[in-house]
Structure formats: structure tokens, C-alpha cells
Amino acid sequence: MTDNSVANGAAPGVLGASMAAETAQQPEVFERILREGSAAIRNVARKIGARRPRFVLLNARGTSDNAAMYGKYLFEVALGLPAGLTSPSTTTVYGARLDLRDVLMITISSSGSSPDLVESTAVARDCGAMTLALTNTPGSPLTEVAALHLDLLAGAEDALPATKTYTAELLTLYLLVDALWGGRGEAAAELPRLARELLARSDEVTAVAERYRFADRLISTGRGYAYPTARQAALLVMETSCMAAHAYSGADLLHGPLTLIRPDFPVLAVVPEGEGARALVPVLDRLLELSADLFVIGEPEAAARGAVSLVLPSGLPEELSPVLEILPLQRLAYEMAVGRGRDPDSPHALRRVTRTR
Amino acid sequence: MTDNSVANGAAPGVLGASMAAETAQQPEVFERILREGSAAIRNVARKIGARRPRFVLLNARGTSDNAAMYGKYLFEVALGLPAGLTSPSTTTVYGARLDLRDVLMITISSSGSSPDLVESTAVARDCGAMTLALTNTPGSPLTEVAALHLDLLAGAEDALPATKTYTAELLTLYLLVDALWGGRGEAAAELPRLARELLARSDEVTAVAERYRFADRLISTGRGYAYPTARQAALLVMETSCMAAHAYSGADLLHGPLTLIRPDFPVLAVVPEGEGARALVPVLDRLLELSADLFVIGEPEAAARGAVSLVLPSGLPEELSPVLEILPLQRLAYEMAVGRGRDPDSPHALRRVTRTR
């Protein structure tokens, strides 16, 4: 890894070298989590199981907030536990003291340093919540205030756009919920191999990046488990190519943003095999009626409806698909940015640790 | 009211006649809710109080989802009750059965007809939740499935962009939470007068609409109670002017979208008096460092930092301000659309009742 993420003026030859390297490292990260992280995850699951939480709150910002949304679906669908995303400002701006008995609060932050997340976690613990921190930084302030901690094991991340820490957050949440079910992560065993094969299909991604050469807007969409992927893809493209890229759940898209769609408006639809794909069919119908320019990443039938497409390997359960399906989209964001002469490692105006309260 | 919202080809002279009329009706709607709605609201509050819910879920889509976010802040900050926004697809797409004992679920839908909201409410009731529907349509399917119902009393809404039903949702939520505190809505008594005075200041809105004559993007921001206003303003501008208008909470803005900001990028900041305004100061600092073109609606000190501004009347508690501060922004969306020759009453491609599951 180079340190060109630190300077803004990286030489053209190494634009996005860190983002490219970190994207490529993900199969190894998955192996490491499955090999070295599983015992700690099962141990945390045992402690959570013993407390029998009634509600789950997920506390995060930015990229990790997309992982939090994935966690919300997992806890609700797989465990039947109602889950919500927090607004940290409730605590940090308004000083609210919530009754959090029987609540599990999971705070997700790669750096473990955002002051609002640290403070809201400390207050939640004080208000009776069982607190768990997911960070990529053991010893960070967040790991000090949370009762429980899981290390993401992703290794140092130098590029500002989050790639491997995002998928590490997803996989850790998956394994945690699986362990709460009494599983041992068997369904994830194939993930490193599938990730490697998918990352090798770079030509297909390059073709999409070429298509988007002059796009200055993008809407992404998905439903259910695929919606966090649509959000993370939009965030990556926005950060790295400085485009107006925005995600809407398939349902919300029909409630307003659809009015933006004109012929040739680029729309990225995430449609992996499963229930979410079936629910997205009427949304795809409507987008095609409006002649949107559709890029579908997903199962073959939906993919066949796209002007361009990338077919995902079959066989993973729908709830694991988000760990895989984001990989080509990370690569897409990287290629689009480099194609525009931008350094995806250090987007204009952004800072690594965001200090808000 | 005319019926030009129904036809797509309204005569140029009456573009947006329904939206304009419905925006202007809001002071009367507030009076009606305070006069005729309060007893029913207090009655529902008594029933909720007797059940002592531990957790609140808010269930909504589109505009009503912004009202739901306001409700989340209210329940958490004013009552210390943890609150979350639902993902209806958890139930309708994945068939999840959540343990919802001790949960109050409030479903907000002007039409009361969206199939996913009706189904998710029915399932929640079956799963043990206390269910309350807020609709503008007594007798709608949603009022049949929810255990409790409050009528928004806003009168028929013909324009597709929601104006008076949105503020009726906010005021009803406010009065409900106030009643749960044992209040009688005293702080809201001045609202109709303040709303009338604010709506009369149309010249100030026209000046901003002129400034945005050729804008094709807009970012809006706010923190805490003001964030739902920023979201609703972005939704209205997007729907009516077909612009890429997007809202970010002040904290989330610093986590990525800030990279979009270039000199003269239009940013709308909602900064009413209160804690949210204080927390937004560092965000305004950063936006000004990046030479954003700032329109501030809010208290005088923040307003002075905007290239253009609109000073809100002082004296309302921060938690009531959202009912007021959206009014000039509704008018702004209307004027921008009409200035572009668009009919804000019937945006391209949108339908009144959105049928998703």
C-alpha cells in the first residue's frame, strides 16, 4: 500500500492505489474473520443470548450506517427482534435519557473514534442497554466505553472510501446473528472463493464504467437486504466521482424520486436471488416504462432486463448476498473515478475521522 | 380548488393552483386540529399511557416518512422512549413475525391505502403491538386494521406534493406526545397566527426562487428536529422541479456528501433556534470554507451567515418549529416549479397512491 491517500496530489499512475488494493484484499479478510473471528463472535452471541434483549438499536454513521441497515434486516427477519437505527443526536445534542433496559445497542465504527458515537454508546450503557462495539481499531475510544467489542480484522484501511471494513462489518453482523440462531457460519464458507471469482471478472465492470463515462447523476435501488448495497454503491460513487448518486429503496423510489427518471437516466438496480428480487419486479417494470438506462447486478432473469448487467453467482442465501454483491460496485466506483482523473483514495473535502457531536 | 391536478396538461395560468391553495390553507388546518382534534388526541394518549409502551415504531413512506422521523425525535427526546422507523418490507417481503409486545406502532399515511403499510400494520397488531393509524382518510383500509385512529383533519388534498397533510401529521404527533406528558397543547396556540404571518412574507421566498432559477442540484441539511424539514424540503423540490435535491443530516453530510460541495453549490440549511442550531454551527463553518452558496432559514445569527436567508419568528419551542419552518419551503418549491413552466400539482410519472408491497 502506498501513502498517496494522505496527500491530495497523488501521481496519475497511482490514482486510487489504496482503494484498489483494499478492494482486492477482501477474500483474505473474509477468510481471516471466518478463521480467527468466529470464536469471539460466538462468545459475544452467548452473552447476548443470556440477556435476551427485546429490541436492537444500531448506532452508526456514513458507510457503517449502511452496514447498520443490513443488521436491522438481519435481526428482524432472522431473529424476529425489532430493530431500529439510532439518531445519535437524540443523546448528544438534546441530552435525552432513554429507557434502554432489554435493549442491545450495537455501535459500528471502523475508526471507533467519532465523538458522537462514543458518547451515545456511553450514555446508552448508562441507560441500561447492553452495548457492543464493532470496530477495526482495538483500543479505540469506542472499545473502551462499550461493554462488548468485536474486532473487524480487516487490517489498516488507507483509502478514505470504505471497502473492506464495510464487508467485514456485514460478515461480522451475519455471523453474530447466525450464532444467535445456534449456527456456526457454515453458509459463509464459500464466500472467500466466490469473492475471488467475482473480483476476477473485472472486464464486466470496466464495460459499465465506460458506459457511465459521462454520467453526472445516478440513482441506485434495491429492496430488503439489497437496499443497503444500493446505498453503499451510491455513497462510493458519490464520494469518488463526485456525482449526484443517490439510493432509494424500491418502494420509496415510487413515492417521489421516480419523477427524476427520464429516458437514459442511469439507474443501478441490485437484484440478487430471493424475495427482495421478486418485490423489485414492479419497480423494474416502471423504470423500463420510463426508458431508464438500467444496470442490473443480480440474478439472471432480472439481469436480462438491464441494458447492461452483471450476473451474480447463485447459491448464497439472500441474507449473505450483500457481502458479495458490493464487490463489483466498489470496483466500479474506483474505475469511474480514475477514468475521470480523480484520486478515489482522497476525495475532495473529506476527512478520515469525522468529528461531530 | 381546481381539478387541474388530475389532468397533466393544466393551462399555464393555473400551474400548481392546488398546491398553492393547499399551502395557504395550513393556518386553518392548524386551528381545526387544535379546536376539533385535541379531544380525540388526548383520548388516544390516555389509552397509550395505560399500556406503557417500552418502544415506538413509526411506519410510513415518502412524505409521511419525514413526519415519522420527526415523531422519532419527539418520542425519544420528550418522552425518553426509544423509537425506530420500520422497514415495511421486513413483514411484507420477508414475512418476518416480530415480537412486538410493549411496542406502540404508529402508521402514518395520508391516503391510508398503501398496501404495504396496511399489511405491516395488521401483522404488527397480530404480533402484539398497540397500533395507531394517522390518516387523512377516515374509513380507509388502514383505519380498519389499526386498533386506534386519529384523523388528520386536513381536508381533501388534490396536489400530489403533500403540504397540509404533512404539517397536520407533525402537529398531531406533537399534540399526542404533549398529551402523553399531561400537556394540553398550550405551546401550539400561537401556531396559526405565526403560520399566517410567515406565509404572508412571500417576497422573501420569491427572491430565493429567483436565485435558484438555473440551479439543477440542491443539498439541504439540518440537525435533530430540523432534519425532517430538510428532508421534506428536498423531496418537494425534487418532485416539483425535477431537480437532484437531497437532504443529509448535518453529521452525515460531513461523512461523504461534503465532497460534492464546490463554490456556488446551492445548500439549504434549516437552523431554527435551539440545540439543533448550535450543533449545526461546525457544519455551516465547513460549508462556508468550501464556498457553498448558503440559504439559511432559521434564527438570526445563523441566517446572517447565509448568502440569502429567511429569519423565522422566535418564541416557538424547538420541537414545534418544524410545523412552521416548512411553510416557506413549500412555497419555494411551488415557485421554483412554476418558474420552470412545470405543474407542481402533477409531477411527471408519479401516482397518488403508491402500490408497493
XYZ file of C-alpha atoms in Angstrom:
714
model
C 0.000 0.000 0.000
C 1.212 3.488 -0.793
C 0.517 6.568 1.250
C -0.964 8.512 -1.635
C -4.228 8.579 0.273
C -2.661 11.119 2.600
C -1.552 13.651 0.003
C -4.137 15.123 -2.312
C -1.787 15.269 -5.256
C -1.086 11.619 -5.997
C 0.759 10.943 -9.244
C -1.636 9.887 -12.029
C -0.144 6.400 -12.215
C -1.202 5.519 -8.703
C -4.629 7.113 -8.502
C -6.643 5.022 -6.081
C -3.857 2.521 -5.412
C -5.032 2.015 -1.830
C -8.688 1.603 -2.774
C -7.754 -0.933 -5.452
C -5.534 -2.878 -3.056
C -8.079 -2.857 -0.254
C -10.865 -3.974 -2.572
C -8.695 -6.888 -3.689
C -7.889 -7.897 -0.100
C -11.483 -8.742 0.780
C -11.352 -12.508 0.138
C -8.456 -12.733 2.618
C -10.355 -10.603 5.126
C -13.338 -12.952 4.869
C -11.040 -15.935 5.452
C -9.494 -14.222 8.470
C -12.878 -13.428 10.006
C -14.119 -16.998 9.450
C -10.899 -18.487 10.807
C -9.862 -16.118 13.603
C -13.017 -14.138 14.393
C -15.653 -16.823 14.761
C -14.848 -17.867 18.310
C -15.051 -14.288 19.608
C -18.304 -13.758 17.709
C -19.840 -16.925 19.204
C -18.686 -15.851 22.635
C -20.396 -12.467 22.268
C -23.508 -14.210 20.933
C -23.641 -16.369 24.067
C -23.537 -13.271 26.282
C -26.250 -11.571 24.237
C -28.385 -14.712 24.255
C -28.162 -14.879 28.033
C -29.539 -11.332 28.330
C -32.466 -11.999 25.934
C -32.747 -8.470 24.522
C -36.205 -7.415 23.333
C -35.013 -4.669 20.969
C -31.889 -3.883 18.977
C -30.590 -0.400 18.250
C -27.882 0.088 15.647
C -25.727 3.173 16.036
C -23.518 4.294 13.142
C -22.720 6.967 10.547
C -21.797 7.048 6.880
C -20.701 3.711 5.419
C -21.236 1.940 8.719
C -24.811 3.209 8.739
C -25.382 1.132 5.617
C -23.991 -1.893 7.444
C -26.325 -0.990 10.318
C -29.284 -1.071 7.967
C -28.232 -4.559 6.842
C -28.079 -5.523 10.522
C -31.614 -4.215 11.037
C -32.956 -6.561 8.350
C -30.979 -9.486 9.782
C -32.185 -9.041 13.347
C -35.780 -8.542 12.278
C -36.072 -11.210 9.588
C -33.796 -13.902 11.005
C -34.446 -13.389 14.721
C -37.835 -11.626 14.898
C -36.272 -8.937 17.082
C -37.487 -5.403 16.301
C -34.509 -3.239 15.400
C -34.016 0.458 14.746
C -31.283 2.807 13.637
C -30.420 5.447 16.211
C -30.179 9.182 15.748
C -27.082 9.835 17.871
C -28.111 13.497 18.154
C -31.007 12.489 20.408
C -28.387 11.926 23.068
C -25.502 14.155 22.030
C -27.468 17.245 21.002
C -30.617 17.012 23.119
C -29.273 15.105 26.097
C -32.159 12.618 26.054
C -32.008 9.725 28.534
C -33.852 6.763 27.056
C -35.145 3.771 28.943
C -32.902 1.122 27.357
C -33.453 -1.863 29.589
C -33.740 -5.026 27.449
C -32.074 -3.189 24.561
C -28.976 -4.369 22.713
C -27.131 -1.418 21.186
C -24.578 -2.230 18.506
C -22.325 0.671 17.572
C -20.450 0.229 14.301
C -17.463 2.424 13.507
C -14.320 1.444 11.691
C -12.190 4.069 13.469
C -14.005 3.734 16.799
C -13.336 7.432 17.292
C -16.349 9.505 16.201
C -17.182 11.536 19.317
C -20.960 11.313 18.826
C -20.871 7.520 18.569
C -18.596 7.189 21.591
C -20.793 9.475 23.684
C -24.098 7.937 22.589
C -22.731 4.456 23.366
C -21.557 5.515 26.824
C -24.931 7.089 27.584
C -26.795 4.027 26.276
C -24.806 1.778 28.605
C -25.609 4.089 31.467
C -29.311 3.922 30.481
C -29.384 0.145 30.803
C -28.524 -1.074 27.298
C -26.214 -3.979 26.614
C -23.575 -2.323 24.410
C -21.473 -3.943 21.701
C -18.890 -2.122 19.566
C -17.817 -3.324 16.129
C -14.602 -1.545 15.186
C -11.494 -2.082 13.117
C -9.408 -0.365 15.806
C -8.874 -2.258 19.052
C -8.094 0.167 21.849
C -10.067 2.991 20.229
C -12.299 5.127 22.490
C -15.397 3.203 21.418
C -13.962 -0.121 22.553
C -13.348 1.466 25.962
C -16.921 2.578 26.534
C -18.818 -0.429 25.131
C -19.310 -3.468 27.355
C -18.526 -5.865 24.495
C -16.251 -5.489 21.487
C -15.670 -7.322 18.239
C -12.643 -6.544 16.096
C -13.404 -6.402 12.355
C -9.992 -7.913 11.490
C -9.874 -6.008 8.188
C -6.338 -4.636 8.597
C -5.391 -0.988 8.083
C -7.596 0.905 5.639
C -5.793 3.824 3.982
C -8.224 4.850 1.257
C -10.936 7.110 2.509
C -13.832 5.241 0.821
C -14.590 2.206 2.970
C -14.382 -1.124 1.157
C -13.012 -3.994 3.233
C -14.187 -2.546 6.554
C -17.737 -2.363 5.132
C -17.848 -6.010 4.078
C -16.128 -7.007 7.339
C -18.947 -5.238 9.205
C -21.557 -7.116 7.162
C -19.932 -10.510 7.612
C -19.432 -9.962 11.353
C -23.096 -8.997 11.766
C -24.126 -12.050 9.746
C -22.005 -14.418 11.828
C -23.275 -12.834 15.038
C -26.922 -13.328 14.082
C -26.155 -16.812 12.787
C -24.509 -17.648 16.130
C -27.556 -16.311 17.990
C -29.508 -18.885 15.967
C -27.045 -21.539 17.073
C -25.295 -21.713 13.690
C -21.571 -21.881 13.066
C -21.421 -19.794 9.891
C -21.499 -22.820 7.581
C -23.268 -20.910 4.795
C -20.408 -18.397 4.664
C -17.710 -20.971 3.995
C -17.900 -20.469 0.216
C -17.726 -16.696 0.475
C -13.942 -16.218 0.049
C -13.899 -18.354 -3.100
C -16.967 -16.664 -4.591
C -15.491 -13.248 -3.775
C -12.235 -14.119 -5.518
C -14.065 -15.334 -8.630
C -16.267 -12.275 -8.727
C -13.379 -9.837 -8.317
C -11.623 -11.547 -11.233
C -14.450 -10.541 -13.586
C -13.035 -7.049 -13.989
C -13.836 -6.749 -17.713
C -17.540 -6.715 -16.983
C -17.067 -3.873 -14.520
C -14.904 -1.936 -16.966
C -17.686 -2.112 -19.541
C -20.124 -0.493 -17.107
C -17.587 2.159 -16.094
C -17.164 3.008 -19.788
C -20.914 3.297 -20.189
C -21.042 5.742 -17.270
C -18.118 7.791 -18.672
C -20.173 10.998 -18.951
C -22.958 10.305 -16.469
C -23.303 13.052 -13.878
C -26.218 11.547 -11.958
C -27.076 8.064 -10.830
C -29.939 6.517 -8.904
C -29.466 3.145 -7.274
C -32.205 0.928 -5.916
C -32.854 -2.387 -4.208
C -35.279 -3.877 -1.731
C -34.810 -5.593 1.585
C -31.314 -6.991 2.069
C -30.222 -5.469 -1.260
C -31.138 -1.931 -0.243
C -28.026 -1.350 1.926
C -25.951 -2.408 -1.106
C -27.710 0.190 -3.261
C -26.980 2.806 -0.593
C -23.333 1.880 -0.222
C -22.840 1.835 -4.006
C -24.334 5.332 -4.288
C -22.150 6.602 -1.439
C -18.987 5.194 -3.045
C -19.775 6.647 -6.471
C -20.683 9.997 -4.940
C -17.514 10.143 -2.844
C -15.115 9.044 -5.523
C -16.566 10.513 -8.735
C -18.247 13.474 -7.070
C -21.529 12.632 -8.813
C -25.072 13.194 -7.582
C -25.589 9.498 -6.808
C -28.485 8.595 -4.558
C -30.142 5.417 -3.398
C -33.816 4.747 -2.816
C -35.485 1.573 -1.686
C -37.642 0.193 -4.464
C -40.746 1.240 -2.543
C -39.562 4.766 -1.742
C -38.472 5.290 -5.346
C -42.096 5.035 -6.459
C -43.060 7.643 -3.820
C -41.369 10.655 -5.402
C -37.894 10.192 -6.854
C -39.387 8.371 -9.846
C -40.186 11.811 -11.218
C -36.475 12.279 -11.946
C -36.431 9.337 -14.350
C -36.202 10.320 -17.995
C -35.096 8.234 -20.962
C -31.452 7.332 -20.483
C -31.325 8.304 -16.805
C -28.803 5.832 -15.320
C -30.296 3.514 -12.711
C -28.360 0.817 -10.886
C -30.634 -1.967 -9.605
C -29.359 -4.534 -7.105
C -31.456 -7.666 -7.577
C -29.885 -10.787 -6.093
C -31.810 -14.073 -5.992
C -34.510 -14.079 -3.324
C -37.600 -12.333 -2.002
C -36.170 -8.842 -2.451
C -35.751 -9.520 -6.184
C -39.358 -10.639 -6.531
C -40.532 -7.487 -4.768
C -38.446 -5.333 -7.106
C -40.068 -6.645 -10.305
C -42.824 -3.975 -10.404
C -40.193 -1.286 -9.796
C -38.132 -2.556 -12.743
C -41.328 -2.593 -14.846
C -41.984 1.040 -14.037
C -38.363 2.069 -14.684
C -38.433 0.376 -18.076
C -41.760 2.034 -18.950
C -39.939 5.332 -18.352
C -36.993 4.148 -20.514
C -34.422 4.394 -17.730
C -30.930 3.158 -18.586
C -30.826 0.103 -16.355
C -27.706 -1.596 -14.998
C -28.807 -4.722 -13.153
C -26.496 -6.621 -10.840
C -28.156 -9.792 -9.677
C -29.891 -12.982 -10.712
C -30.127 -13.912 -14.394
C -33.798 -13.128 -15.015
C -33.573 -9.595 -13.623
C -30.169 -9.109 -15.258
C -31.692 -9.890 -18.648
C -33.851 -6.776 -18.273
C -30.875 -4.430 -17.938
C -29.235 -2.505 -20.764
C -26.079 -3.739 -19.044
C -25.831 -6.340 -16.350
C -23.610 -8.409 -14.132
C -24.911 -11.827 -13.118
C -24.051 -12.800 -9.541
C -23.063 -16.384 -8.721
C -26.003 -18.366 -7.402
C -26.154 -20.455 -4.285
C -25.577 -17.976 -1.466
C -28.538 -17.395 0.849
C -30.109 -13.992 0.198
C -29.001 -12.642 3.572
C -25.328 -13.287 2.731
C -25.508 -11.822 -0.755
C -24.799 -8.214 0.365
C -21.279 -9.245 1.427
C -20.626 -10.351 -2.145
C -22.684 -8.076 -4.373
C -20.979 -4.843 -3.290
C -17.553 -6.034 -4.554
C -18.019 -5.249 -8.278
C -19.672 -1.964 -7.293
C -16.629 -0.933 -5.262
C -14.516 -1.682 -8.303
C -16.966 0.265 -10.478
C -16.661 3.344 -8.248
C -12.865 3.051 -8.389
C -12.783 2.749 -12.179
C -15.227 5.577 -12.760
C -13.174 7.920 -10.571
C -9.822 7.009 -12.095
C -11.358 7.359 -15.565
C -12.241 10.926 -14.644
C -8.739 11.650 -13.394
C -9.816 11.733 -9.751
C -7.995 10.071 -6.891
C -10.578 7.858 -5.188
C -8.249 7.431 -2.207
C -8.701 11.018 -1.056
C -11.950 12.634 -2.127
C -12.111 16.416 -2.083
C -13.030 17.947 1.286
C -13.407 14.718 3.284
C -11.620 13.799 6.491
C -10.983 10.343 7.845
C -12.451 10.712 11.312
C -15.497 12.904 11.256
C -15.809 14.937 14.400
C -19.420 15.775 15.022
C -21.313 15.647 18.215
C -59.631 24.231 -5.641
C -59.454 23.332 -9.308
C -59.081 19.852 -10.679
C -56.022 20.688 -12.778
C -54.045 18.291 -10.621
C -55.863 15.466 -12.285
C -55.029 16.363 -15.861
C -51.393 16.606 -16.839
C -51.994 19.481 -19.217
C -53.106 22.298 -16.943
C -53.327 25.717 -18.575
C -50.211 27.812 -17.849
C -52.207 30.323 -15.823
C -53.148 27.779 -13.179
C -49.940 25.770 -12.812
C -49.899 24.482 -9.265
C -53.204 26.062 -8.270
C -53.978 23.203 -5.886
C -50.546 23.228 -4.264
C -50.754 26.988 -3.767
C -54.247 26.763 -2.275
C -53.364 23.864 -0.001
C -50.220 25.596 1.236
C -52.289 28.659 2.090
C -54.888 26.586 3.971
C -52.462 25.441 6.644
C -53.231 28.057 9.315
C -56.891 26.976 9.149
C -55.900 23.322 9.351
C -53.842 24.043 12.478
C -56.832 25.841 14.018
C -59.086 22.918 13.179
C -56.720 20.372 14.725
C -56.326 22.463 17.887
C -60.071 23.055 18.137
C -61.620 19.803 16.921
C -58.816 17.273 17.120
C -57.415 17.775 20.601
C -60.005 15.776 22.500
C -59.514 12.704 20.286
C -55.732 13.057 20.590
C -55.932 13.227 24.396
C -58.218 10.229 24.412
C -55.721 8.186 22.362
C -52.911 9.421 24.635
C -54.788 8.094 27.665
C -55.090 4.660 26.065
C -51.411 4.631 25.131
C -50.397 5.808 28.597
C -52.359 2.962 30.167
C -50.412 0.411 28.103
C -46.996 1.923 28.989
C -45.209 1.010 25.750
C -41.462 0.464 26.012
C -40.644 1.094 22.361
C -42.215 3.036 19.484
C -42.108 2.034 15.833
C -43.093 4.521 13.156
C -44.314 3.061 9.899
C -44.567 5.295 6.820
C -43.370 6.056 3.283
C -42.448 9.164 1.322
C -43.562 12.456 2.869
C -45.092 10.687 5.850
C -41.726 9.043 6.486
C -40.329 12.518 7.128
C -43.143 13.110 9.626
C -42.246 9.732 11.150
C -38.655 10.876 11.623
C -39.934 13.957 13.435
C -42.006 11.635 15.621
C -38.914 9.592 16.410
C -37.127 12.662 17.807
C -40.219 13.662 19.783
C -40.729 10.289 21.439
C -37.048 9.934 22.260
C -36.254 13.462 23.406
C -39.520 14.425 25.065
C -40.556 11.033 26.468
C -37.308 9.043 26.696
C -38.946 6.231 24.729
C -36.646 4.576 22.181
C -38.196 4.850 18.726
C -37.369 3.431 15.322
C -38.580 3.714 11.752
C -39.818 0.437 10.315
C -38.846 -1.212 7.064
C -42.275 -2.456 5.984
C -40.582 -4.982 3.681
C -39.414 -6.941 6.720
C -43.010 -8.053 7.036
C -44.402 -7.729 3.531
C -41.462 -9.148 1.579
C -39.814 -11.494 4.069
C -42.840 -12.433 6.167
C -41.000 -11.773 9.442
C -43.013 -12.094 12.648
C -41.531 -9.746 15.247
C -42.089 -9.926 18.978
C -43.945 -6.618 19.391
C -45.271 -6.875 22.910
C -44.872 -3.480 24.670
C -44.477 -1.793 21.291
C -46.566 1.128 20.057
C -46.660 1.172 16.257
C -47.823 4.408 14.647
C -48.561 4.124 10.935
C -48.755 7.432 9.104
C -50.365 7.609 5.684
C -52.449 10.412 4.280
C -54.401 8.097 1.955
C -54.472 5.186 4.385
C -54.327 2.919 1.357
C -50.729 1.835 0.648
C -50.919 -1.958 0.695
C -47.542 -2.429 2.406
C -48.483 -0.097 5.266
C -51.890 -1.718 5.692
C -50.382 -5.202 5.742
C -47.482 -4.347 8.044
C -49.896 -2.678 10.480
C -52.211 -5.687 10.504
C -49.278 -8.032 11.113
C -47.881 -5.790 13.867
C -51.223 -5.856 15.666
C -51.255 -9.602 15.372
C -47.706 -9.698 16.797
C -48.758 -7.880 19.959
C -48.202 -4.209 19.102
C -50.604 -1.459 20.062
C -51.400 0.049 16.658
C -52.378 3.638 15.882
C -53.106 4.982 12.400
C -52.750 8.649 11.456
C -54.597 9.235 8.191
C -56.424 11.967 6.366
C -58.979 9.433 5.128
C -61.422 8.061 7.700
C -62.741 4.712 6.541
C -59.595 3.904 4.567
C -58.193 0.362 4.817
C -55.558 1.467 7.314
C -58.158 2.779 9.743
C -59.846 -0.634 9.586
C -56.779 -2.625 10.588
C -55.287 -0.344 13.272
C -56.669 -0.531 16.806
C -56.648 3.250 17.178
C -57.098 6.005 14.615
C -56.580 9.753 14.501
C -57.968 11.796 11.624
C -55.555 14.471 10.356
C -58.442 16.882 9.636
C -56.539 18.473 6.743
C -59.377 18.304 4.192
C -59.012 16.936 0.664
C -55.512 17.268 -0.809
C -55.548 17.418 -4.613
C -51.958 18.383 -5.427
C -49.643 15.409 -5.462
C -46.891 17.023 -3.337
C -48.025 16.803 0.278
C -48.221 20.151 2.071
C -51.082 20.446 4.561
C -51.231 16.731 5.302
C -47.504 16.817 6.207
C -47.867 19.647 8.724
C -51.092 18.078 10.043
C -49.091 14.886 10.681
C -46.415 16.858 12.544
C -48.885 18.808 14.671
C -50.883 15.682 15.516
C -47.714 13.869 16.599
C -46.686 16.890 18.661
C -50.057 17.110 20.409
C -50.038 13.364 21.048
C -46.637 13.445 22.724
C -47.581 16.606 24.603
C -50.736 14.865 25.864
C -48.656 11.861 26.956
C -46.721 14.368 29.061
C -50.006 15.608 30.511
C -49.984 18.825 28.460
C -52.905 20.389 26.625
C -51.038 21.790 23.625
C -50.693 25.279 25.117
C -47.420 25.951 23.270
C -49.156 25.400 19.939
C -51.799 28.058 20.474
C -49.775 30.716 18.633
C -49.056 28.461 15.666
C -51.965 29.512 13.392
C -51.100 33.213 13.776
C -47.371 32.647 13.248
C -48.127 30.484 10.201
C -50.326 33.213 8.700
C -47.653 35.851 9.224
C -44.932 33.654 7.773
C -46.960 32.740 4.686
C -47.557 36.447 4.069
C -43.808 37.026 3.588
C -43.931 35.749 0.021
C -41.468 38.341 -1.357
C -38.631 36.771 0.599
C -39.438 33.363 -0.857
C -39.666 34.780 -4.370
C -36.138 36.202 -4.005
C -34.770 32.743 -3.188
C -36.721 31.130 -6.047
C -35.163 33.691 -8.394
C -31.707 32.892 -7.088
C -32.317 29.180 -7.783
C -33.633 29.915 -11.307
C -30.934 27.821 -13.004
C -29.887 25.505 -10.186
C -30.075 21.854 -11.155
C -28.880 20.395 -7.838
C -29.551 21.214 -4.244
C -28.399 19.814 -0.929
C -30.423 20.522 2.185
C -29.287 19.963 5.740
C -30.369 20.296 9.349
C -29.825 18.538 12.653
C -32.196 16.997 15.143
C -35.758 18.293 14.829
C -34.754 20.358 11.777
C -33.535 17.345 9.798
C -37.029 16.121 8.814
C -37.677 19.642 7.468
C -34.522 19.443 5.345
C -35.689 16.080 4.015
C -39.201 17.248 3.235
C -37.888 20.397 1.507
C -35.593 18.277 -0.680
C -38.438 15.890 -1.526
C -40.752 18.766 -2.517
C -38.129 20.461 -4.697
C -37.191 17.153 -6.298
C -40.813 16.228 -7.023
C -41.917 19.600 -8.342
C -38.814 20.932 -10.145
C -37.380 17.546 -11.049
C -34.016 18.515 -9.582
C -31.425 16.322 -7.892
C -32.295 17.637 -4.432
C -31.099 15.596 -1.478
C -31.039 16.019 2.272
C -28.356 14.980 4.724
C -28.285 15.433 8.457
C -25.520 17.833 9.400
C -23.492 14.936 10.783
C -23.967 12.642 7.778
C -23.097 15.481 5.400
C -19.568 15.573 6.814
C -19.285 11.785 6.271
C -19.218 11.820 2.469
C -21.636 14.111 0.647
C -19.456 17.108 1.570
C -17.262 16.070 -1.335
C -19.972 17.326 -3.712
C -19.657 20.871 -2.387
C -17.924 23.273 -4.756
C -18.037 27.069 -4.810
C -21.590 28.131 -5.563
C -23.133 24.714 -4.908
C -26.589 25.565 -3.509
C -27.120 24.394 0.072
C -30.297 24.962 2.054
C -29.672 24.897 5.814
C -32.566 24.680 8.279
C -31.365 26.247 11.531
C -34.190 27.231 13.886
C -33.439 28.468 17.405
C -32.375 25.675 19.736
C -29.906 22.854 20.295
C -30.028 21.644 16.692
C -28.830 25.074 15.535
C -25.886 25.042 17.924
C -24.891 21.592 16.689
C -25.048 22.773 13.076
C -22.517 25.622 13.559
C -19.451 23.494 12.670
C -21.267 22.214 9.578
C -22.005 25.772 8.444
C -18.330 26.642 9.085
C -17.210 23.812 6.836
C -19.729 24.681 4.105
C -18.546 28.295 4.108
C -14.877 27.221 3.956
C -15.858 25.366 0.773
C -17.686 28.484 -0.533
C -21.076 26.809 -0.767
C -23.969 29.074 -1.730
C -25.879 29.027 1.527
C -29.591 29.716 2.004
C -30.303 29.702 5.726
C -33.808 29.542 7.109
C -33.750 29.931 10.858
C -32.629 32.087 13.755
C -30.974 35.474 13.111
C -27.349 34.574 13.907
C -27.277 31.560 11.575
C -29.308 33.462 8.976
C -26.653 36.183 8.902
C -24.192 33.600 7.578
C -26.290 32.790 4.509
C -25.861 34.377 1.106
C -29.651 34.522 1.311
C -31.779 33.895 4.354
C -35.211 33.877 5.879
C -35.458 34.641 9.588
C -38.076 32.575 11.406
C -40.215 34.179 14.124
C -38.828 33.472 17.580
C -40.687 32.144 20.566
C -41.823 28.673 19.475
C -40.217 25.758 21.305
C -37.700 23.956 19.060
C -39.867 20.831 18.863
C -42.764 22.813 17.345
C -40.636 24.705 14.855
C -40.821 22.003 12.132
C -44.571 22.654 11.774
C -43.774 26.266 10.904
C -40.408 26.228 9.128
C -41.526 24.016 6.238
C -44.160 26.568 5.106
C -41.848 28.949 3.186
C -40.052 25.918 1.737
C -43.319 24.520 0.357
C -43.903 27.901 -1.259
C -40.309 27.897 -2.554
C -40.801 24.510 -4.226
C -44.040 25.764 -5.782
C -42.451 28.964 -7.122
C -39.377 27.211 -8.471
C -41.516 24.705 -10.380
C -43.908 27.290 -11.801
C -40.911 29.441 -12.796
C -39.678 26.492 -14.847
C -43.042 26.016 -16.512
C -43.776 22.820 -14.604
C -47.057 21.958 -12.962
C -46.221 21.175 -9.347
C -49.674 19.672 -8.860
C -48.909 16.644 -11.028
C -45.237 15.736 -11.269
C -44.137 13.557 -14.161
C -44.506 9.803 -13.584
C -45.932 9.922 -10.041
C -49.163 8.349 -8.833
C -51.226 9.365 -5.849
C -51.479 6.047 -4.060
C -48.287 4.095 -4.409
C -48.949 0.398 -4.616
C -45.937 -1.499 -3.378
C -45.825 -4.444 -1.103
